[in-house]
Coordinates of C-alpha atoms in Angstrom, one line a residue:
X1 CA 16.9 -153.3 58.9
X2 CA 19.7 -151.0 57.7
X3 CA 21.4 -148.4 60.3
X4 CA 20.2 -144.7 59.1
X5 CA 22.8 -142.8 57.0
X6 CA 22.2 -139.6 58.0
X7 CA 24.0 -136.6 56.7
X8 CA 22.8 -132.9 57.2
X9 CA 22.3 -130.5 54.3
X10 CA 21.3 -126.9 55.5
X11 CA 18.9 -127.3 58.2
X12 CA 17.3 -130.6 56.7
X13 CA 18.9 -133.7 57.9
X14 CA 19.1 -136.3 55.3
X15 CA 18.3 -140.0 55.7
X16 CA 19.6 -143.2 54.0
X17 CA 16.9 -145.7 52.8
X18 CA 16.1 -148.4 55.4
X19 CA 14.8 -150.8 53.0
X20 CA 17.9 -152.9 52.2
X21 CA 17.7 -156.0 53.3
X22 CA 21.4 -157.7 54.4
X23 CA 22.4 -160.7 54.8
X24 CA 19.5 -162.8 53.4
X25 CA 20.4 -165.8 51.5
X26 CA 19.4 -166.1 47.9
X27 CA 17.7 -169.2 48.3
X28 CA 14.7 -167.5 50.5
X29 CA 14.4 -164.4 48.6
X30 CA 12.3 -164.6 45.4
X31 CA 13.4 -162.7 42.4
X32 CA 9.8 -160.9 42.2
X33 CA 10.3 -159.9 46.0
X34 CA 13.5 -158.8 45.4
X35 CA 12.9 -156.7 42.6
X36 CA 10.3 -155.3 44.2
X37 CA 12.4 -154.1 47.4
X38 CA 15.2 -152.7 45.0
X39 CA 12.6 -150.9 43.3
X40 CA 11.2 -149.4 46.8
X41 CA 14.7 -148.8 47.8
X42 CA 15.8 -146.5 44.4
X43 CA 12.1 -144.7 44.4
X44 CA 13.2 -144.0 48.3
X45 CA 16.7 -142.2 47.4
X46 CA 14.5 -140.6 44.9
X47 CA 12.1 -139.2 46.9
X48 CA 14.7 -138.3 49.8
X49 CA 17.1 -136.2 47.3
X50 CA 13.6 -134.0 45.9
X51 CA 13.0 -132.7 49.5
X52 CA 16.7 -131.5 50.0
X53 CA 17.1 -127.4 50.0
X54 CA 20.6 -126.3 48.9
X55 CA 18.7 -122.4 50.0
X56 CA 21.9 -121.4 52.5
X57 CA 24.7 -122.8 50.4
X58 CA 25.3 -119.9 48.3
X59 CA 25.4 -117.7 51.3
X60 CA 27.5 -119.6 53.6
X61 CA 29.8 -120.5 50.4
X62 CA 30.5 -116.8 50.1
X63 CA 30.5 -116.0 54.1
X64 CA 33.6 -118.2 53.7
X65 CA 35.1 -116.7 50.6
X66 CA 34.9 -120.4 49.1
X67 CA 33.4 -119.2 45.9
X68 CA 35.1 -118.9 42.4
X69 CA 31.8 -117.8 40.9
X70 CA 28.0 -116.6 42.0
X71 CA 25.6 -115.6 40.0
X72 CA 21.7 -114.3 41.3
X73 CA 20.3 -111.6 38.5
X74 CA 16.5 -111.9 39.9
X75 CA 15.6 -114.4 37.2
X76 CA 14.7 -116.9 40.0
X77 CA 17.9 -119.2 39.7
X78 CA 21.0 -118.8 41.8
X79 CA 24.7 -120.5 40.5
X80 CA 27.9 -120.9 42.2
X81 CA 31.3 -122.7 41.5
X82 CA 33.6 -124.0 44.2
X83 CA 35.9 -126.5 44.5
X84 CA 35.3 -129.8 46.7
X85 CA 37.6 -128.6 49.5
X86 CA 35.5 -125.4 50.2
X87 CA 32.1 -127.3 50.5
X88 CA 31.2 -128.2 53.6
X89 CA 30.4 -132.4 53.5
X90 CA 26.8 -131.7 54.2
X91 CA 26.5 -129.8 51.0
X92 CA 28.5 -132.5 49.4
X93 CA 26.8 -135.5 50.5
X94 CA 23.8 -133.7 48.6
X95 CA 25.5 -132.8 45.6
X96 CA 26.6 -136.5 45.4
X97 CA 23.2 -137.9 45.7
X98 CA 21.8 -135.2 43.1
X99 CA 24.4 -136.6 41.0
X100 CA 23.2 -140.4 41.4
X101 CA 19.4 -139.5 41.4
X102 CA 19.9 -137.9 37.8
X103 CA 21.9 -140.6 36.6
X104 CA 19.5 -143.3 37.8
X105 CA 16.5 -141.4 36.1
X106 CA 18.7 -141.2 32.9
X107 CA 19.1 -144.7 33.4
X108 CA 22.9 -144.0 33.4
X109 CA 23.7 -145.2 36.6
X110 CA 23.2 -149.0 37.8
X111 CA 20.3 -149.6 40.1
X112 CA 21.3 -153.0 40.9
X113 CA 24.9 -151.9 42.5
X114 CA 23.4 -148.5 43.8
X115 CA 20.9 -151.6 45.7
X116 CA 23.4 -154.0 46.4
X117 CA 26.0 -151.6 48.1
X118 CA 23.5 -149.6 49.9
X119 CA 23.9 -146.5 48.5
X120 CA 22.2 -143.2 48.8
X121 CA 25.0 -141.0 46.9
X122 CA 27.5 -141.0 44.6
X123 CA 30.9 -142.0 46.8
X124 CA 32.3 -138.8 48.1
X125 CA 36.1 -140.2 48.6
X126 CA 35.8 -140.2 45.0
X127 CA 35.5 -136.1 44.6
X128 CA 39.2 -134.5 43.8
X129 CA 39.7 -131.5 46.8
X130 CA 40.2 -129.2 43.0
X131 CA 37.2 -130.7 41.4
X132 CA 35.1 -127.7 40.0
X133 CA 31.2 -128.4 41.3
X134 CA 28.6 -126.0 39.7
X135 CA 25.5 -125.8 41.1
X136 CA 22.6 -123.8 40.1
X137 CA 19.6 -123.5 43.1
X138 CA 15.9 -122.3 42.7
X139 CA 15.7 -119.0 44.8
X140 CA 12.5 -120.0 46.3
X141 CA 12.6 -123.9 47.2
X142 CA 16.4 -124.2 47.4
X143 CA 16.6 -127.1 45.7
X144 CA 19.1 -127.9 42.7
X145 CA 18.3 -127.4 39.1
X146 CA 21.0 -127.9 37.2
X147 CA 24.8 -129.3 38.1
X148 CA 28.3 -130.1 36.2
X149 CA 31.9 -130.7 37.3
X150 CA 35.1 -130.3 35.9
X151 CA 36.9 -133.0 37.5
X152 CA 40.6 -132.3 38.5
X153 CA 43.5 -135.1 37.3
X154 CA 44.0 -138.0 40.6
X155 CA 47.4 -137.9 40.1
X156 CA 49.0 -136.2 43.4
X157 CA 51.2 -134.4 41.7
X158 CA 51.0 -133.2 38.2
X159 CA 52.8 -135.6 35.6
X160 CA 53.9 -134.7 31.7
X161 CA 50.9 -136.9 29.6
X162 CA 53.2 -139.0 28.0
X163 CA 54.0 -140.0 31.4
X164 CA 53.6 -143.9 30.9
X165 CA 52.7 -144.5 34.9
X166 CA 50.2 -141.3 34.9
X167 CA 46.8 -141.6 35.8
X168 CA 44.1 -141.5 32.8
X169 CA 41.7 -140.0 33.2
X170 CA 38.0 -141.1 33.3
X171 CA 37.2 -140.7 29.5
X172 CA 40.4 -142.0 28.9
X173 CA 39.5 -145.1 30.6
X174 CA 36.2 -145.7 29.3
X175 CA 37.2 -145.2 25.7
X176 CA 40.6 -147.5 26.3
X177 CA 42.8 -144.1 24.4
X178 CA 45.7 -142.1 26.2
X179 CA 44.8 -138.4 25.2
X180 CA 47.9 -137.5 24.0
X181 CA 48.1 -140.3 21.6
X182 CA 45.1 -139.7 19.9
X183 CA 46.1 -135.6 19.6
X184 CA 49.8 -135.7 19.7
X185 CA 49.8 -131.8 20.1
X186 CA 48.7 -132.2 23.8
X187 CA 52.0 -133.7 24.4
X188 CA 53.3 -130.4 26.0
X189 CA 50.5 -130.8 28.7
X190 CA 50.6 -132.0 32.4
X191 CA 47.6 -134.0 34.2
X192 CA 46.7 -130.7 36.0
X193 CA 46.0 -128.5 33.1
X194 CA 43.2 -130.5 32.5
X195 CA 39.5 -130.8 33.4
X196 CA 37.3 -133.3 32.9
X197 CA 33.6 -132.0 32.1
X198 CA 31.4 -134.6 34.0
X199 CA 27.6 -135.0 35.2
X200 CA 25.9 -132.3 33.4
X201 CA 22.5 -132.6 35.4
X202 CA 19.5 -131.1 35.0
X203 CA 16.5 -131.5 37.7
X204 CA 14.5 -134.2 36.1
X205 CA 11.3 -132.2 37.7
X206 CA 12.0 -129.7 35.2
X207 CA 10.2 -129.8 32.0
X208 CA 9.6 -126.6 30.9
X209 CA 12.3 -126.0 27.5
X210 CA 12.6 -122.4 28.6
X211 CA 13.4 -122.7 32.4
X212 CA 15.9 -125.9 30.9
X213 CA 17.4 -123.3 28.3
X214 CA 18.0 -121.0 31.4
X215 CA 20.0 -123.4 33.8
X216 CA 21.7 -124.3 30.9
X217 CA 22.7 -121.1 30.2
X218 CA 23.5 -120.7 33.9
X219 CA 25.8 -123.9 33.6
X220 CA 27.6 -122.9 30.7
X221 CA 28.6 -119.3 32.4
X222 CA 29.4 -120.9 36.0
X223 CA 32.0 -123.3 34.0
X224 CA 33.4 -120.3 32.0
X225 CA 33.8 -117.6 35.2
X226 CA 35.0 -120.7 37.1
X227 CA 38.0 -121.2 34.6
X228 CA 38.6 -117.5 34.6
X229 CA 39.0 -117.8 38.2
X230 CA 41.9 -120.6 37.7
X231 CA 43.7 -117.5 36.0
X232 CA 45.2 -119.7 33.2
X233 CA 45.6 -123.1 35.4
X234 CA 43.0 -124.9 32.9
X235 CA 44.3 -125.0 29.6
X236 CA 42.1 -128.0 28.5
X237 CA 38.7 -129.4 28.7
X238 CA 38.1 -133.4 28.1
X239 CA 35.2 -135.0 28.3
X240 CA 32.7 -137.5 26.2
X241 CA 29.5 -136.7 24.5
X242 CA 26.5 -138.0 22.5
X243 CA 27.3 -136.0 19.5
X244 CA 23.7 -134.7 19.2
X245 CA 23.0 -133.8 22.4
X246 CA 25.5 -132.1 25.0
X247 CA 28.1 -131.4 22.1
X248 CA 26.2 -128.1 21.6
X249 CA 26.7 -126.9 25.3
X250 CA 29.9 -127.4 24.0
X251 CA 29.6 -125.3 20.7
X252 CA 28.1 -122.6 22.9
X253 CA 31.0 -121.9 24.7
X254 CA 32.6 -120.6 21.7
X255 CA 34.9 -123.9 21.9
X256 CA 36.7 -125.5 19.0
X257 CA 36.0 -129.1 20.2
X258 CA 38.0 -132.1 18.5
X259 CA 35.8 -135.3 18.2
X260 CA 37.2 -138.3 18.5
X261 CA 35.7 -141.3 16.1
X262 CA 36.5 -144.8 16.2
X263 CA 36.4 -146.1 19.9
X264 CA 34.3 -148.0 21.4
X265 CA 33.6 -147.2 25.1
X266 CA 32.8 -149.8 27.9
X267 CA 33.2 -149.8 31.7
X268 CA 33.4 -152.7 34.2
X269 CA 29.7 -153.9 35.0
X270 CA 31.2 -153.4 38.5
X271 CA 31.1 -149.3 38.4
X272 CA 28.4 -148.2 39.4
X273 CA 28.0 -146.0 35.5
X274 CA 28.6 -149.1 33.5
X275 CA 24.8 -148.5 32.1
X276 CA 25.6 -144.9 30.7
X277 CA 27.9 -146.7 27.8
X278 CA 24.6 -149.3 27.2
X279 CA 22.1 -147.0 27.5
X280 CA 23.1 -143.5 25.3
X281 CA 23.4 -143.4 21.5
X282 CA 27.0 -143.1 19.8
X283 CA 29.4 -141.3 22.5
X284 CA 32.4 -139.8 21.3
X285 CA 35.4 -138.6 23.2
X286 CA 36.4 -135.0 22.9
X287 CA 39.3 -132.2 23.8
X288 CA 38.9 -128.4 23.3
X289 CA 42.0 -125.8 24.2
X290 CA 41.2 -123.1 26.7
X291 CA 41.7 -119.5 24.8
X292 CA 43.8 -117.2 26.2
X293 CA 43.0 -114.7 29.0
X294 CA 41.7 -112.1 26.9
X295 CA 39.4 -114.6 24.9
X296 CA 37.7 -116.0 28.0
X297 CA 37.3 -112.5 29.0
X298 CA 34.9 -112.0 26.0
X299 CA 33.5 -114.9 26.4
X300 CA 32.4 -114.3 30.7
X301 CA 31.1 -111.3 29.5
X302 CA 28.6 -112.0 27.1
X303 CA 27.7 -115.2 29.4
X304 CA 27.1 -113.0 32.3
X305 CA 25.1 -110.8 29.9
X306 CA 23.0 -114.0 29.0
X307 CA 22.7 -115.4 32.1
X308 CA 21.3 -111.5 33.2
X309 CA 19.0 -111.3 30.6
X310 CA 14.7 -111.8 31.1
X311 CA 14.4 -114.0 27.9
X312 CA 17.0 -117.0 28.0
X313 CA 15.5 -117.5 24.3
X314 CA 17.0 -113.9 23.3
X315 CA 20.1 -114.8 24.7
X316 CA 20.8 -117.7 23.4
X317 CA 20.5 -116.2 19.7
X318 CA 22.6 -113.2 20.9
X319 CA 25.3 -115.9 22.1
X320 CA 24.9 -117.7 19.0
X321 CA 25.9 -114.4 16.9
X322 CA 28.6 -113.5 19.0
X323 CA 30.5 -116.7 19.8
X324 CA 32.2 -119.0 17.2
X325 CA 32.5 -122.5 17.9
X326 CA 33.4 -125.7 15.5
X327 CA 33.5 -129.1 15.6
X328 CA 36.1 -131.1 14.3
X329 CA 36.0 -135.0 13.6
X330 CA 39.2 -136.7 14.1
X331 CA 39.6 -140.5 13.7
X332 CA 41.5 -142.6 16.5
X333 CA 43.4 -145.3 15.1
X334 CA 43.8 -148.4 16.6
X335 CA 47.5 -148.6 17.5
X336 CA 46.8 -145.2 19.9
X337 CA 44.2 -147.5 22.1
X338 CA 45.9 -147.4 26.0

């Protein structure tokens, strides 16, 4: 049997699946026994992540002045944005395995290496300390409803784009581009003006489309007060989306998004996401400029106001009368591949 992996998050102490057997040769393990233990082991992660309460995070979060944004209009939903380095590893450990336990429902994330490597989270060491982690929380159960990131550049020290020994970026990697050959305008940037939008989430217990509409909403402000905290440090957002689905979170924003056509994206059947390349429709890369101060000042206002208002229905229209977003296509060619 496995050791525990225990981790606490709030007063709930969070255990690792046992079922993982190590060290048994292949030869006296059938493949219908062994499917059937990896399938106990990811319906155990499962289970384990549902019980977690996030219901003192936002408070000790803001005890600690760790916030960039929280948001709690007595619509039953709380949000907050912090970065990784003001979140206790407790809280971490279960954003991580929120993360993983969406992704394997989506049937974006690999069960067979989450299995293999005895895993009960996505790998923390992997979080930037300025990654942006937005977390909305039921009021009543505590538990998360809705999550995205906007992952910070790994390079230590921020490097000019056309920096030849810079590091790409996720996207970048997946889709085999180098951003600022593909939009030569984005030249002038430097790996830390940029954000990568990543694991938009929502609680797979969730079905109801007006409580979905709602986090979403709650998302889509928490990402736009959390830049506005940055005060001008993010001046792009990057990302990759199925062009029928997330692209009008997007659009919502009041972003002008650039597609990019003409890739086609892959990872190593070694990471641990290679399935979310397999299993979603066409994904497309995409860039969208930050507006200037004023503009994103407009723009947290009316999201506050949405996020604040008793019919996320209502708001949505009112967003989608006040905010102007577009989408442009714009077709990679195959000499700008990294």
């Amino acid at each position: 049997m496995m050791p525990e992996n225990r981790a606490t998050t709030g007063t709930a102490s969070m255990i690792g699946p046992w079922s993982v057997p190590r060290g048994l040769p292949e030869e006296n393990v059938s493949e219908s026994l062994l499917g059937s233990v990896r399938r106990r082991y990811i319906q155990d992660i499962l289970r384990m992540h549902s019980r977690l309460s996030f219901g003192r995070m936002a408070a000790e979060l803001h005890a600690d002045d760790a916030l960039l944004y929280r948001s709690d209009h007595g619509q039953g939903v709380v949000t907050v944005a912090a970065h990784t380095a003001s979140i206790p590893e407790r809280y971490l450990l279960g954003l991580a395995g929120f993360r993983l336990t969406g992704y394997l429902q989506a049937g974006f994330a690999s069960e067979d290496l989450v299995f293999d490597r005895s895993l009960f989270c996505e790998p923390i060491r992997d979080f930037h300390p300025t990654d942006t982690h937005v977390i909305t929380t039921d009021t009543e159960t505590g538990r998360i409803l809705g999550y995205v990131a906007l992952a910070h550049s790994t390079d230590p020290a921020p490097r000019p784009l056309a920096a030849p020994d810079r590091r790409l970026f996720p996207c970048e990697e997946a889709h085999a581009i180098r951003l600022h050959e593909v939009v030569p305008e984005t030249t002038e940037l430097r790996t830390h003006d940029i954000r990568e939008v990543k694991r938009l989430v929502h609680a797979h217990q969730v079905t109801d489309r007006t409580q979905r509409l709602r986090i979403t909403l709650e998302l889509l402000a928490g990402i736009t007060l959390a830049i506005r905290a940055e005060n001008g440090a993010v001046r792009m957002l990057i990302g990759d989306v199925e062009e029928h689905v997330a692209l009008r979170h997007l659009v919502l924003l009041g972003l002008d998004v650039q597609l990019l056509t003409g890739t086609t994206p892959a990872l190593s059947p070694q990471n641990l996401m290679h399935p979310m390349y397999v299993t979603r429709e066409k994904v497309l890369p995409f860039c969208a400029w930050i507006p200037d101060g004023e503009t994103v000042d407009e723009r947290s206002r009316l999201l506050e106001q949405a996020v604040a208002a008793a019919s996320p229905i209502r708001a949505l229209r009112g967003l989608m009368a006040e905010l102007s977003g577009s989408v442009r296509h714009r077709e990679i060619l195959g000499e700008a591949a990294a």
